């Protein structure tokens, strides 16, 4: 198997992503291990392959982006995923964040509004052997009611407010991580915990994400 088709990344490649995560303050060993092993190269377009290990967001089809590795690691750490957890992701994109989560959770459900992205991500994850990820085409702001409640929910596109359907589908004491704010400006990455007395908010960072849009995109 040559480097292009390798299902894992080399130690050297992995350490570049681990360094980016550590630079953002991530210390959780399980998260760092996932960053080290999931081959980010396999989630970017051929044109950007030589930048796959850089700590930057990169363009993917349908005008979307694969997030910066440091942010992926930071959001994943904030979710505090346990090995028996069921996690929902809104915004599958390239499938990279879902792959990272698949190493940490029992099962990952991910929703994408662009059909071509959803199809490519599902094929990619299957080819890499990440078999505990289910992807569906849909409006992620509505959640995935058949699979609710979730132990944690991650939204990788920015909304102006916390989508209420997602909060409802989070289990009690579950964690949700999402960028909130106007999409033409910097947004705040929020950690929301569902407490018996109501939501508890922690601001994690300032970020820039593509917008959370309504409905399914036309092919
Ligand atoms: N997590 C992705 C990042 C993708 S960028 C990765 O690891 O590559 C955000 C994605 O959210 C885009 O693919 C965009 O199409 C998708 N998106 C935006 N609004 C959405 C919605 N309402 N439902 C589902 N996906 C949505």
mmCIF file of C-alpha atoms and ligand atoms in Angstrom:
data_model
loop_
_atom_site.group_PDB
_atom_site.id
_atom_site.type_symbol
_atom_site.label_atom_id
_atom_site.label_comp_id
_atom_site.label_asym_id
_atom_site.label_seq_id
_atom_site.Cartn_x
_atom_site.Cartn_y
_atom_site.Cartn_z
ATOM 1 C CA UNK A 1 0.000 0.000 0.000
ATOM 2 C CA UNK A 2 1.590 3.322 -0.976
ATOM 3 C CA UNK A 3 1.253 6.644 0.843
ATOM 4 C CA UNK A 4 -1.721 7.788 -1.257
ATOM 5 C CA UNK A 5 -3.897 4.841 -0.382
ATOM 6 C CA UNK A 6 -2.670 4.329 3.184
ATOM 7 C CA UNK A 7 -5.510 4.010 5.648
ATOM 8 C CA UNK A 8 -3.434 5.496 8.437
ATOM 9 C CA UNK A 9 -1.000 8.362 8.478
ATOM 10 C CA UNK A 10 2.666 7.983 9.268
ATOM 11 C CA UNK A 11 3.910 8.846 12.753
ATOM 12 C CA UNK A 12 5.560 11.941 11.310
ATOM 13 C CA UNK A 13 2.377 13.127 9.551
ATOM 14 C CA UNK A 14 0.292 12.454 12.643
ATOM 15 C CA UNK A 15 2.617 14.398 14.892
ATOM 16 C CA UNK A 16 2.099 17.556 12.838
ATOM 17 C CA UNK A 17 -1.622 17.423 13.605
ATOM 18 C CA UNK A 18 -0.980 16.535 17.243
ATOM 19 C CA UNK A 19 1.283 19.565 17.504
ATOM 20 C CA UNK A 20 -1.454 21.807 16.074
ATOM 21 C CA UNK A 21 -3.938 20.400 18.602
ATOM 22 C CA UNK A 22 -1.521 20.810 21.515
ATOM 23 C CA UNK A 23 -0.839 24.367 20.358
ATOM 24 C CA UNK A 24 -4.561 25.062 20.858
ATOM 25 C CA UNK A 25 -4.325 23.709 24.410
ATOM 26 C CA UNK A 26 -5.746 20.234 23.753
ATOM 27 C CA UNK A 27 -4.397 17.684 26.236
ATOM 28 C CA UNK A 28 -6.979 14.852 26.174
ATOM 29 C CA UNK A 29 -4.974 11.756 25.224
ATOM 30 C CA UNK A 30 -7.796 10.010 23.353
ATOM 31 C CA UNK A 31 -8.386 13.120 21.236
ATOM 32 C CA UNK A 32 -4.664 13.485 20.481
ATOM 33 C CA UNK A 33 -4.486 9.806 19.474
ATOM 34 C CA UNK A 34 -7.415 10.239 17.088
ATOM 35 C CA UNK A 35 -5.722 13.304 15.563
ATOM 36 C CA UNK A 36 -2.540 11.272 15.164
ATOM 37 C CA UNK A 37 -4.150 8.336 13.380
ATOM 38 C CA UNK A 38 -6.964 9.656 11.154
ATOM 39 C CA UNK A 39 -5.349 10.435 7.778
ATOM 40 C CA UNK A 40 -6.476 14.017 7.038
ATOM 41 C CA UNK A 41 -4.883 13.723 3.605
ATOM 42 C CA UNK A 42 -7.719 11.393 2.600
ATOM 43 C CA UNK A 43 -10.375 14.048 3.351
ATOM 44 C CA UNK A 44 -9.077 16.892 1.186
ATOM 45 C CA UNK A 45 -9.206 17.392 -2.577
ATOM 46 C CA UNK A 46 -6.197 16.269 -4.640
ATOM 47 C CA UNK A 47 -5.385 19.922 -5.347
ATOM 48 C CA UNK A 48 -4.815 20.624 -1.637
ATOM 49 C CA UNK A 49 -3.183 17.346 -0.645
ATOM 50 C CA UNK A 50 0.188 18.976 -0.035
ATOM 51 C CA UNK A 51 -1.493 21.252 2.532
ATOM 52 C CA UNK A 52 -3.469 18.495 4.254
ATOM 53 C CA UNK A 53 -1.267 18.520 7.346
ATOM 54 C CA UNK A 54 -1.098 22.306 7.678
ATOM 55 C CA UNK A 55 -3.073 23.830 10.517
ATOM 56 C CA UNK A 56 -5.539 25.543 8.180
ATOM 57 C CA UNK A 57 -9.071 25.152 6.911
ATOM 58 C CA UNK A 58 -9.184 24.082 3.246
ATOM 59 C CA UNK A 59 -11.857 24.304 0.517
ATOM 60 C CA UNK A 60 -13.948 21.202 -0.206
ATOM 61 C CA UNK A 61 -16.627 20.855 -2.954
ATOM 62 C CA UNK A 62 -19.996 22.700 -2.851
ATOM 63 C CA UNK A 63 -18.278 25.884 -1.597
ATOM 64 C CA UNK A 64 -17.693 24.436 1.881
ATOM 65 C CA UNK A 65 -14.568 23.930 4.020
ATOM 66 C CA UNK A 66 -12.859 21.262 6.092
ATOM 67 C CA UNK A 67 -12.156 22.929 9.441
ATOM 68 C CA UNK A 68 -8.729 23.788 10.822
ATOM 69 C CA UNK A 69 -7.217 20.771 12.669
ATOM 70 C CA UNK A 70 -6.685 22.754 15.897
ATOM 71 C CA UNK A 71 -10.393 23.690 15.964
ATOM 72 C CA UNK A 72 -11.468 20.100 15.236
ATOM 73 C CA UNK A 73 -9.364 18.932 18.183
ATOM 74 C CA UNK A 74 -10.601 21.701 20.461
ATOM 75 C CA UNK A 75 -14.276 21.050 19.669
ATOM 76 C CA UNK A 76 -13.789 17.302 20.075
ATOM 77 C CA UNK A 77 -12.117 17.712 23.454
ATOM 78 C CA UNK A 78 -14.926 19.996 24.639
ATOM 79 C CA UNK A 79 -17.501 17.320 23.720
ATOM 80 C CA UNK A 80 -15.907 14.943 26.234
ATOM 81 C CA UNK A 81 -16.907 11.822 24.274
ATOM 82 C CA UNK A 82 -16.903 8.484 26.083
ATOM 83 C CA UNK A 83 -16.428 5.067 24.407
ATOM 84 C CA UNK A 84 -20.112 4.151 24.853
ATOM 85 C CA UNK A 85 -21.467 7.470 23.583
ATOM 86 C CA UNK A 86 -23.763 8.219 20.703
ATOM 87 C CA UNK A 87 -22.774 11.487 19.017
ATOM 88 C CA UNK A 88 -24.599 13.665 16.490
ATOM 89 C CA UNK A 89 -22.716 15.886 14.064
ATOM 90 C CA UNK A 90 -24.424 18.567 11.976
ATOM 91 C CA UNK A 91 -22.410 19.399 8.840
ATOM 92 C CA UNK A 92 -20.586 16.275 7.622
ATOM 93 C CA UNK A 93 -18.602 18.165 4.960
ATOM 94 C CA UNK A 94 -15.526 16.093 4.149
ATOM 95 C CA UNK A 95 -16.255 13.559 6.902
ATOM 96 C CA UNK A 96 -13.012 14.348 8.765
ATOM 97 C CA UNK A 97 -14.611 15.461 12.032
ATOM 98 C CA UNK A 98 -16.904 12.410 11.879
ATOM 99 C CA UNK A 99 -13.848 10.163 11.452
ATOM 100 C CA UNK A 100 -12.194 11.706 14.518
ATOM 101 C CA UNK A 101 -15.385 11.187 16.516
ATOM 102 C CA UNK A 102 -15.721 7.603 15.283
ATOM 103 C CA UNK A 103 -12.459 6.768 17.088
ATOM 104 C CA UNK A 104 -13.872 8.035 20.386
ATOM 105 C CA UNK A 105 -17.579 7.175 20.391
ATOM 106 C CA UNK A 106 -19.658 4.046 20.044
ATOM 107 C CA UNK A 107 -21.654 5.481 17.186
ATOM 108 C CA UNK A 108 -21.623 8.704 15.172
ATOM 109 C CA UNK A 109 -24.598 10.133 13.278
ATOM 110 C CA UNK A 110 -23.829 12.948 10.861
ATOM 111 C CA UNK A 111 -26.155 15.093 8.740
ATOM 112 C CA UNK A 112 -25.193 17.031 5.599
ATOM 113 C CA UNK A 113 -27.417 19.227 3.395
ATOM 114 C CA UNK A 114 -25.285 18.856 0.220
ATOM 115 C CA UNK A 115 -25.975 15.384 -1.263
ATOM 116 C CA UNK A 116 -22.608 15.077 -3.092
ATOM 117 C CA UNK A 117 -20.691 15.815 0.127
ATOM 118 C CA UNK A 118 -22.734 13.292 2.104
ATOM 119 C CA UNK A 119 -22.136 10.581 -0.519
ATOM 120 C CA UNK A 120 -18.392 11.208 -0.815
ATOM 121 C CA UNK A 121 -17.930 11.310 2.954
ATOM 122 C CA UNK A 122 -19.808 8.034 3.446
ATOM 123 C CA UNK A 123 -17.688 6.299 0.751
ATOM 124 C CA UNK A 124 -14.494 7.692 2.231
ATOM 125 C CA UNK A 125 -15.320 6.579 5.764
ATOM 126 C CA UNK A 126 -16.232 3.114 4.540
ATOM 127 C CA UNK A 127 -12.994 2.819 2.545
ATOM 128 C CA UNK A 128 -11.031 3.774 5.650
ATOM 129 C CA UNK A 129 -12.859 1.220 7.774
ATOM 130 C CA UNK A 130 -14.707 3.699 10.007
ATOM 131 C CA UNK A 131 -17.834 1.608 10.172
ATOM 132 C CA UNK A 132 -19.610 3.189 13.122
ATOM 133 C CA UNK A 133 -20.634 6.358 11.249
ATOM 134 C CA UNK A 134 -24.085 6.829 9.684
ATOM 135 C CA UNK A 135 -24.595 9.796 7.375
ATOM 136 C CA UNK A 136 -27.880 11.195 6.120
ATOM 137 C CA UNK A 137 -28.816 13.963 3.742
ATOM 138 C CA UNK A 138 -31.024 16.491 5.479
ATOM 139 C CA UNK A 139 -31.406 19.731 7.391
ATOM 140 C CA UNK A 140 -29.282 19.119 10.453
ATOM 141 C CA UNK A 141 -30.949 21.899 12.447
ATOM 142 C CA UNK A 142 -33.887 19.501 12.847
ATOM 143 C CA UNK A 143 -31.619 16.824 14.301
ATOM 144 C CA UNK A 144 -32.103 13.071 13.876
ATOM 145 C CA UNK A 145 -35.183 12.340 15.959
ATOM 146 C CA UNK A 146 -35.186 8.548 15.377
ATOM 147 C CA UNK A 147 -31.767 8.293 17.045
ATOM 148 C CA UNK A 148 -32.253 10.841 19.849
ATOM 149 C CA UNK A 149 -31.282 11.406 22.593
ATOM 150 C CA UNK A 150 -27.574 11.965 21.976
ATOM 151 C CA UNK A 151 -24.806 12.076 24.577
ATOM 152 C CA UNK A 152 -23.232 14.948 22.683
ATOM 153 C CA UNK A 153 -23.917 17.091 19.622
ATOM 154 C CA UNK A 154 -21.424 19.024 17.513
ATOM 155 C CA UNK A 155 -22.458 21.605 14.931
ATOM 156 C CA UNK A 156 -19.775 22.507 12.401
ATOM 157 C CA UNK A 157 -21.615 25.411 10.743
ATOM 158 C CA UNK A 158 -22.552 28.714 12.364
ATOM 159 C CA UNK A 159 -26.095 29.559 13.462
ATOM 160 C CA UNK A 160 -27.294 32.863 14.892
ATOM 161 C CA UNK A 161 -28.990 31.037 17.759
ATOM 162 C CA UNK A 162 -28.868 27.650 19.394
ATOM 163 C CA UNK A 163 -31.128 25.385 17.241
ATOM 164 C CA UNK A 164 -33.864 24.339 19.697
ATOM 165 C CA UNK A 165 -34.536 20.933 18.087
ATOM 166 C CA UNK A 166 -30.905 19.993 18.693
ATOM 167 C CA UNK A 167 -31.019 21.034 22.328
ATOM 168 C CA UNK A 168 -34.164 18.947 22.763
ATOM 169 C CA UNK A 169 -32.388 15.897 21.305
ATOM 170 C CA UNK A 170 -29.490 16.186 23.762
ATOM 171 C CA UNK A 171 -29.718 13.949 26.816
ATOM 172 C CA UNK A 172 -29.766 15.463 30.277
ATOM 173 C CA UNK A 173 -26.209 16.477 31.274
ATOM 174 C CA UNK A 174 -25.158 16.049 27.643
ATOM 175 C CA UNK A 175 -22.822 18.502 25.910
ATOM 176 C CA UNK A 176 -23.284 20.445 22.708
ATOM 177 C CA UNK A 177 -20.497 22.408 20.964
ATOM 178 C CA UNK A 178 -21.336 24.921 18.252
ATOM 179 C CA UNK A 179 -20.283 28.230 16.701
ATOM 180 C CA UNK A 180 -22.903 30.919 17.292
ATOM 181 C CA UNK A 181 -23.063 34.336 15.698
ATOM 182 C CA UNK A 182 -23.508 36.196 12.447
ATOM 183 C CA UNK A 183 -21.970 34.444 9.493
ATOM 184 C CA UNK A 184 -20.424 37.607 8.032
ATOM 185 C CA UNK A 185 -18.414 38.131 11.203
ATOM 186 C CA UNK A 186 -16.409 36.262 13.795
ATOM 187 C CA UNK A 187 -18.493 33.784 15.792
ATOM 188 C CA UNK A 188 -18.204 32.449 19.315
ATOM 189 C CA UNK A 189 -17.553 28.776 19.830
ATOM 190 C CA UNK A 190 -19.923 27.745 22.610
ATOM 191 C CA UNK A 191 -20.097 24.730 24.863
ATOM 192 C CA UNK A 192 -23.668 24.193 26.046
ATOM 193 C CA UNK A 193 -24.433 21.743 28.845
ATOM 194 C CA UNK A 194 -27.992 20.554 29.361
ATOM 195 C CA UNK A 195 -28.567 20.904 33.092
ATOM 196 C CA UNK A 196 -31.772 20.108 34.986
ATOM 197 C CA UNK A 197 -32.095 23.849 35.700
ATOM 198 C CA UNK A 198 -31.506 24.793 32.036
ATOM 199 C CA UNK A 199 -28.625 25.335 29.611
ATOM 200 C CA UNK A 200 -25.198 26.331 30.947
ATOM 201 C CA UNK A 201 -22.940 28.186 28.488
ATOM 202 C CA UNK A 202 -19.137 28.378 28.259
ATOM 203 C CA UNK A 203 -17.370 30.447 25.599
ATOM 204 C CA UNK A 204 -14.423 28.518 24.162
ATOM 205 C CA UNK A 205 -12.933 30.591 21.347
ATOM 206 C CA UNK A 206 -13.559 33.012 18.523
ATOM 207 C CA UNK A 207 -14.010 31.185 15.232
ATOM 208 C CA UNK A 208 -15.174 31.503 11.621
ATOM 209 C CA UNK A 209 -17.423 28.840 10.156
ATOM 210 C CA UNK A 210 -19.565 28.587 7.023
ATOM 211 C CA UNK A 211 -23.259 29.306 7.738
ATOM 212 C CA UNK A 212 -25.813 26.765 8.926
ATOM 213 C CA UNK A 213 -28.365 26.979 6.108
ATOM 214 C CA UNK A 214 -31.962 25.803 5.988
ATOM 215 C CA UNK A 215 -33.201 22.830 3.985
ATOM 216 C CA UNK A 216 -31.435 20.392 1.682
ATOM 217 C CA UNK A 217 -29.291 21.866 -1.138
ATOM 218 C CA UNK A 218 -30.262 21.189 -4.784
ATOM 219 C CA UNK A 219 -28.019 18.705 -6.603
HETATM 220 N N1 LIG B 1 -17.318 18.863 9.810
HETATM 221 C C1 LIG B 1 -16.893 19.176 8.449
HETATM 222 C C2 LIG B 1 -16.842 20.666 8.218
HETATM 223 C C3 LIG B 1 -17.767 20.996 7.133
HETATM 224 S S1 LIG B 1 -18.146 22.689 6.878
HETATM 225 C C4 LIG B 1 -15.582 18.485 8.123
HETATM 226 O O1 LIG B 1 -14.993 17.845 8.999
HETATM 227 O O2 LIG B 1 -15.148 18.538 6.962
HETATM 228 C C5 LIG B 1 -19.842 22.707 7.383
HETATM 229 C C6 LIG B 1 -20.778 21.829 6.624
HETATM 230 O O3 LIG B 1 -22.086 22.063 7.164
HETATM 231 C C7 LIG B 1 -20.889 22.087 5.131
HETATM 232 O O4 LIG B 1 -20.631 20.914 4.428
HETATM 233 C C8 LIG B 1 -22.341 22.540 4.937
HETATM 234 O O5 LIG B 1 -22.913 22.103 3.725
HETATM 235 C C9 LIG B 1 -23.016 21.883 6.131
HETATM 236 N N2 LIG B 1 -24.301 22.478 6.538
HETATM 237 C C10 LIG B 1 -24.654 23.792 6.623
HETATM 238 N N3 LIG B 1 -25.916 23.920 7.053
HETATM 239 C C11 LIG B 1 -26.384 22.648 7.272
HETATM 240 C C12 LIG B 1 -27.616 22.112 7.722
HETATM 241 N N4 LIG B 1 -28.648 22.877 8.064
HETATM 242 N N5 LIG B 1 -27.738 20.757 7.814
HETATM 243 C C13 LIG B 1 -26.708 19.948 7.481
HETATM 244 N N6 LIG B 1 -25.512 20.397 7.041
HETATM 245 C C14 LIG B 1 -25.356 21.728 6.940
#
